[in-house]
Short mmCIF file of C-alpha atoms in Angstrom, two decimals:
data_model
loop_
_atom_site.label_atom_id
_atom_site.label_comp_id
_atom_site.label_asym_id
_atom_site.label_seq_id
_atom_site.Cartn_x
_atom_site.Cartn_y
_atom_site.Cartn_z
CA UNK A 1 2.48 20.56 -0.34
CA UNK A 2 0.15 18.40 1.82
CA UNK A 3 0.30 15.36 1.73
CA UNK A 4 -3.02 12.66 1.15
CA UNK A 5 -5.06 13.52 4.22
CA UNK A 6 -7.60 10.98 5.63
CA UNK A 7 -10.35 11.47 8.55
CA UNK A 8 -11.40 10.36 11.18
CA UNK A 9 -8.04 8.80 12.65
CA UNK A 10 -10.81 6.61 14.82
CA UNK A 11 -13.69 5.31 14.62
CA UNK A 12 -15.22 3.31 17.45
CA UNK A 13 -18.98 1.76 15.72
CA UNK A 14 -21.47 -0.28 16.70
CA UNK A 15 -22.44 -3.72 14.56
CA UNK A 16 -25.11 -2.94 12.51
CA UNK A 17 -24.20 1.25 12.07
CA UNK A 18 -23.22 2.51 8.90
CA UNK A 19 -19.67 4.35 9.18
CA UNK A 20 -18.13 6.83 6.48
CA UNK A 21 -14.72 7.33 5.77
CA UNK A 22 -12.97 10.76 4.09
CA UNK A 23 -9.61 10.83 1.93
CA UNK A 24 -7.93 14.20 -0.02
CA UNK A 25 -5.59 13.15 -2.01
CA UNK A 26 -2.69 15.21 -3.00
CA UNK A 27 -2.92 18.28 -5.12
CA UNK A 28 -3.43 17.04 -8.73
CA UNK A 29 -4.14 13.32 -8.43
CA UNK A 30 -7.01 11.88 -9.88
CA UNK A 31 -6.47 8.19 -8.50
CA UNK A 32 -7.36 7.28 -5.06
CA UNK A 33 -7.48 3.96 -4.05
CA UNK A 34 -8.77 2.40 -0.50
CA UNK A 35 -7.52 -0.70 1.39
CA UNK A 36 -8.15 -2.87 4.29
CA UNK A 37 -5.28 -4.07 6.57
CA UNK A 38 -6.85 -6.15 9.01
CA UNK A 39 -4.81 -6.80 12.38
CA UNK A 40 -1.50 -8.46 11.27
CA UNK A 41 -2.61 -8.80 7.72
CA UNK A 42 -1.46 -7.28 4.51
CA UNK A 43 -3.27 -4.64 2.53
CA UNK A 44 -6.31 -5.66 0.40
CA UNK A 45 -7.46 -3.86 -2.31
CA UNK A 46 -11.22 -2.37 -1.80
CA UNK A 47 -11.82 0.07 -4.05
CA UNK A 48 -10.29 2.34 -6.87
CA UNK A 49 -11.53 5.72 -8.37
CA UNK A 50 -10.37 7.46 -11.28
CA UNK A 51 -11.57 10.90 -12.44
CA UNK A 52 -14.85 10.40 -10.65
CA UNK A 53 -15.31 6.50 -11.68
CA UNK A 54 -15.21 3.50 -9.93
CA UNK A 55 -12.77 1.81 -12.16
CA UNK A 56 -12.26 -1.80 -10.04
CA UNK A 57 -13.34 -2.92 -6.72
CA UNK A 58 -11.63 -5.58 -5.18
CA UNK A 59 -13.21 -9.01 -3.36
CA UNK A 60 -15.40 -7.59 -0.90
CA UNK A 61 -19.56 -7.55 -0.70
CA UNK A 62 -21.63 -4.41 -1.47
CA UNK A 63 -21.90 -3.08 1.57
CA UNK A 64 -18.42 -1.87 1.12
CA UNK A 65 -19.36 0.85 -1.14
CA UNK A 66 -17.52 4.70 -1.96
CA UNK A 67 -17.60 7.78 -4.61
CA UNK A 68 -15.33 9.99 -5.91
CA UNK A 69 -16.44 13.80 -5.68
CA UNK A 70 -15.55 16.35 -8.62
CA UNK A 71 -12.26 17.91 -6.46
CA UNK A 72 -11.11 14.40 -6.57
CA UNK A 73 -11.78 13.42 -2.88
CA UNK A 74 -13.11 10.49 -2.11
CA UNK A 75 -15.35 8.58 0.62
CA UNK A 76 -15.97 4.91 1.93
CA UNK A 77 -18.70 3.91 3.23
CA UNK A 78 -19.23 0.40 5.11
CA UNK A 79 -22.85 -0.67 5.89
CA UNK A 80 -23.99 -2.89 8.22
CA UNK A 81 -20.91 -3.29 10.02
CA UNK A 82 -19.81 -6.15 11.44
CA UNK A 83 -16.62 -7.37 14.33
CA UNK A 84 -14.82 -8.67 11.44
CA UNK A 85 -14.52 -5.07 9.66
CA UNK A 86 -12.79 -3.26 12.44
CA UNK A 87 -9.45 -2.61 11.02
CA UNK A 88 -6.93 0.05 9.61
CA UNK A 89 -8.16 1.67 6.25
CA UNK A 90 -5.89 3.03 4.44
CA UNK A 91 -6.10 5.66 1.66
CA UNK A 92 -3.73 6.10 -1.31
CA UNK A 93 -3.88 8.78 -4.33
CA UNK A 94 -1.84 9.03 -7.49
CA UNK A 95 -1.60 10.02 -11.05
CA UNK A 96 -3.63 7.11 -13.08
CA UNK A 97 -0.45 6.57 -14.71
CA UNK A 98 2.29 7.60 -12.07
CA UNK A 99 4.73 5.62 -10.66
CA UNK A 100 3.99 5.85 -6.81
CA UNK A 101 0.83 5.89 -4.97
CA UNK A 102 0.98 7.88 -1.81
CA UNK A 103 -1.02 6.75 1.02
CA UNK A 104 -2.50 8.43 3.88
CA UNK A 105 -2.17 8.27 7.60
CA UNK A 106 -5.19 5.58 7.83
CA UNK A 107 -8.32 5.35 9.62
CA UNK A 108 -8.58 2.91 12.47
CA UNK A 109 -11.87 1.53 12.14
CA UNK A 110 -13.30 -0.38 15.50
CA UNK A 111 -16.70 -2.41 15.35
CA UNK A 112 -17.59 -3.23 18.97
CA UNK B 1 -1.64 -16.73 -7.16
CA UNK B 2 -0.07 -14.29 -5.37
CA UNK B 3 1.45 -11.90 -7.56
CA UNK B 4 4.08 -10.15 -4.58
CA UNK B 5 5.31 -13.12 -2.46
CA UNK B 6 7.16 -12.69 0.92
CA UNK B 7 9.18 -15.26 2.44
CA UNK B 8 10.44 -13.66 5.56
CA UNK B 9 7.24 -12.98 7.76
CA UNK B 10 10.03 -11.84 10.41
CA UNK B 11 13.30 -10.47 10.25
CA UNK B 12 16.01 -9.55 13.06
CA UNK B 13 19.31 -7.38 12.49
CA UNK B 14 22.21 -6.16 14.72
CA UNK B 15 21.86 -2.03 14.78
CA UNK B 16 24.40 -0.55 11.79
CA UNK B 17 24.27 -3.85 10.10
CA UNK B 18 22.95 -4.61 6.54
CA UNK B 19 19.71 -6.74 5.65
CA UNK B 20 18.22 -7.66 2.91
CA UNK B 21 14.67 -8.37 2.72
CA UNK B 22 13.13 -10.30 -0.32
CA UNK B 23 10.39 -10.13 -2.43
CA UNK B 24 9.56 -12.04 -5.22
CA UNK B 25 7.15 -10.97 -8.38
CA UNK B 26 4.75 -12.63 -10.77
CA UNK B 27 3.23 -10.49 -13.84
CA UNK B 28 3.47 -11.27 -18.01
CA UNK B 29 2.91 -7.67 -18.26
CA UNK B 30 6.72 -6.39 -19.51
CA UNK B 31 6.01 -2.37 -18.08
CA UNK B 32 5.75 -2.51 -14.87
CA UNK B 33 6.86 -0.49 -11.43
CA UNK B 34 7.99 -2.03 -8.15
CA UNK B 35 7.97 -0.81 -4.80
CA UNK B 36 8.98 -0.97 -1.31
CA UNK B 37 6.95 0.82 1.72
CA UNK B 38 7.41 1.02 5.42
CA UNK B 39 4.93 0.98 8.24
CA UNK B 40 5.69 1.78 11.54
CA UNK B 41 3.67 0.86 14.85
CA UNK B 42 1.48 4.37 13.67
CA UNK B 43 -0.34 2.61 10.87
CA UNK B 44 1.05 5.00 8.16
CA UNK B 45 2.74 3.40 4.77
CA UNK B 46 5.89 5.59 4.14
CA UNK B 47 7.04 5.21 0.14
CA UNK B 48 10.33 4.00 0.37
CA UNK B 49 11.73 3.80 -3.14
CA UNK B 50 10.84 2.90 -6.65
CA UNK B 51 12.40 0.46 -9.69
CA UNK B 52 10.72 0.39 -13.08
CA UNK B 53 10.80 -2.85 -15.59
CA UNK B 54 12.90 -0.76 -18.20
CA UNK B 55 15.10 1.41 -15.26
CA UNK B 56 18.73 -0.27 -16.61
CA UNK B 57 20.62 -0.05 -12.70
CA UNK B 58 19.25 -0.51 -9.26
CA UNK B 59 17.39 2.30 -7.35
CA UNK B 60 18.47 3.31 -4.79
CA UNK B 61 17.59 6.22 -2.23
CA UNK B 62 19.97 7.30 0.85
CA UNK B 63 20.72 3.84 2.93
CA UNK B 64 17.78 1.67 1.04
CA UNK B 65 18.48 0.18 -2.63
CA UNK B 66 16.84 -2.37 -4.47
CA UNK B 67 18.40 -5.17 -6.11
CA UNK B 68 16.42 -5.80 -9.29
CA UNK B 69 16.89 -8.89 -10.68
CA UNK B 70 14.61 -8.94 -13.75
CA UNK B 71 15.10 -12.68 -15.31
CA UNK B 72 14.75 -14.04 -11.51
CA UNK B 73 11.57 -11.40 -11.07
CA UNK B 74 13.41 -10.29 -7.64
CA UNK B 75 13.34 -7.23 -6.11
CA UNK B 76 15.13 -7.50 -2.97
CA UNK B 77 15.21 -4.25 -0.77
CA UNK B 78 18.42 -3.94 1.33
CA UNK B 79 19.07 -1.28 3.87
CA UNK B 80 22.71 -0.66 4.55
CA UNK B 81 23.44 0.43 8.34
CA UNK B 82 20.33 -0.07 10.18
CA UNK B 83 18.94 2.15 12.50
CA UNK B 84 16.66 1.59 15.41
CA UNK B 85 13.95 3.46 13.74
CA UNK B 86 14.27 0.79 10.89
CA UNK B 87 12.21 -1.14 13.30
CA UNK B 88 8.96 -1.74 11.78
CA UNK B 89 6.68 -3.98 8.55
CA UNK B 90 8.02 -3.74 4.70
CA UNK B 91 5.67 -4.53 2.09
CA UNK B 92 7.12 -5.03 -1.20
CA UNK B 93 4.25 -3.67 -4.03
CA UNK B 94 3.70 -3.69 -7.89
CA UNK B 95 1.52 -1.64 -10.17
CA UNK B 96 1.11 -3.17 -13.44
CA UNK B 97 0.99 -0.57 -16.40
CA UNK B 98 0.40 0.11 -18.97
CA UNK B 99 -1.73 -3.09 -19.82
CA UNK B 100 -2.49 -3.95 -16.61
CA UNK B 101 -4.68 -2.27 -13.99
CA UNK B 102 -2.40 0.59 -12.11
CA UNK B 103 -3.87 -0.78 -9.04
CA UNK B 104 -1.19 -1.32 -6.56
CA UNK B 105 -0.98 -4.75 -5.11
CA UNK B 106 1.12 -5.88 -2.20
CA UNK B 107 2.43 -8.33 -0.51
CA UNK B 108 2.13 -9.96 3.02
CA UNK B 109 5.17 -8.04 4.51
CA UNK B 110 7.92 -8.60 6.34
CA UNK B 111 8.50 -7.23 10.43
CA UNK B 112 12.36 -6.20 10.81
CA UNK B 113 13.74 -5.78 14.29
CA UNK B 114 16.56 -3.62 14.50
CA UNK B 115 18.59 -4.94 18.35
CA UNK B 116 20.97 -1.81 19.94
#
């Protein structure tokens, strides 16, 4: 069974650019939730969707923004980017009421 | 407040040796699951194991267990004969159900050096 699948592995953008990011979760979840893990940082909560709802979004402005499509796969969007958003995002999916969330492979986000 | 705290920002063991590496929790919520990841140099969180609030003995899963310590809200993940490969961050994580948000929240982590 494959595993929660995220895309592009990197992304090299330019301040200012809109970039997208792309998560599948596994086969059956209807969670997925997104985090940033800045360089040498811990992981902080961005964004969670449940059965096509945003259900919480975490301390971050609007240009950090996502949906949930009907097969449960989900996309991030950042607008506007700026230096300070180049980092590791990191996808996770789940049950809503499972124990574990299962994360992805990440996608190294650069802002040059 | 932090609800996953972290003490050990850095960690060093001898290779086949034991460590323990601790994590502390904060929630009023009494169902709750607690868990322990690991991510290498590659970026990728690997699901190491799993305690629930009500689970009456330690988890544990190959060389990794966790000692649960529910009055002292500890959840200390020790890894019995450490391998090279050990080498890498541990964050310790809680999700909060079923009154709380099932969002998984984590802590700051902790980088263990496994020395040959």
């Amino acid at each position: 069974e494959a595993g929660v699948t995220q895309s592009p592995t990197h992304l090299i953008k330019t301040r200012g650019q809109q970039a997208t990011l792309r998560c599948s979760p596994i086969s059956g979840h209807t969670s997925v939730y997104w985090y940033q893990q800045a360089l040498g940082l811990g992981l902080q909560f961005l964004l969670w969707y449940d059965e096509g709802e945003e259900r919480n979004r975490g301390n971050f402005p609007p240009r950090f923004s996502g949906r949930q499509f009907p097969n449960y796969s989900s996309e991030l969007n950042v607008n506007a980017l700026e230096l300070e958003d180049s980092a590791l995002y990191l996808c996770a999916s789940s049950l809503r009421t499972d124990r574990v969330a299962f994360f992805g492979q990440g996608t190294r986000l650069t802002v040059v | 407040a932090q609800k996953i705290t972290q003490t050990q920002p850095g960690m060093f063991v001898q290779e086949k040796e034991a460590v323990t590496l601790d994590c502390t929790y904060d929630t009023s919520d009494p169902s709750y699951g607690l868990f322990w990841y690991k991510q290498p140099s590659s970026g990728e969180m690997i699901f190491l194991i799993y305690q629930g609030s009500y689970d009456q003995q330690n988890a544990t899963e190959g060389r990794y267990s966790l000692n649960f310590q529910k009055a002292r809200k500890s959840a200390n993940l020790v890894i019995s004969a450490s391998q090279l490969g050990d080498s890498a961050m541990y964050f310790c994580a809680m999700r909060e159900t079923p009154g709380g948000s099932y969002i998984p929240t984590f802590g700051r982590g902790t980088s263990l050096i496994v020395h040959p």
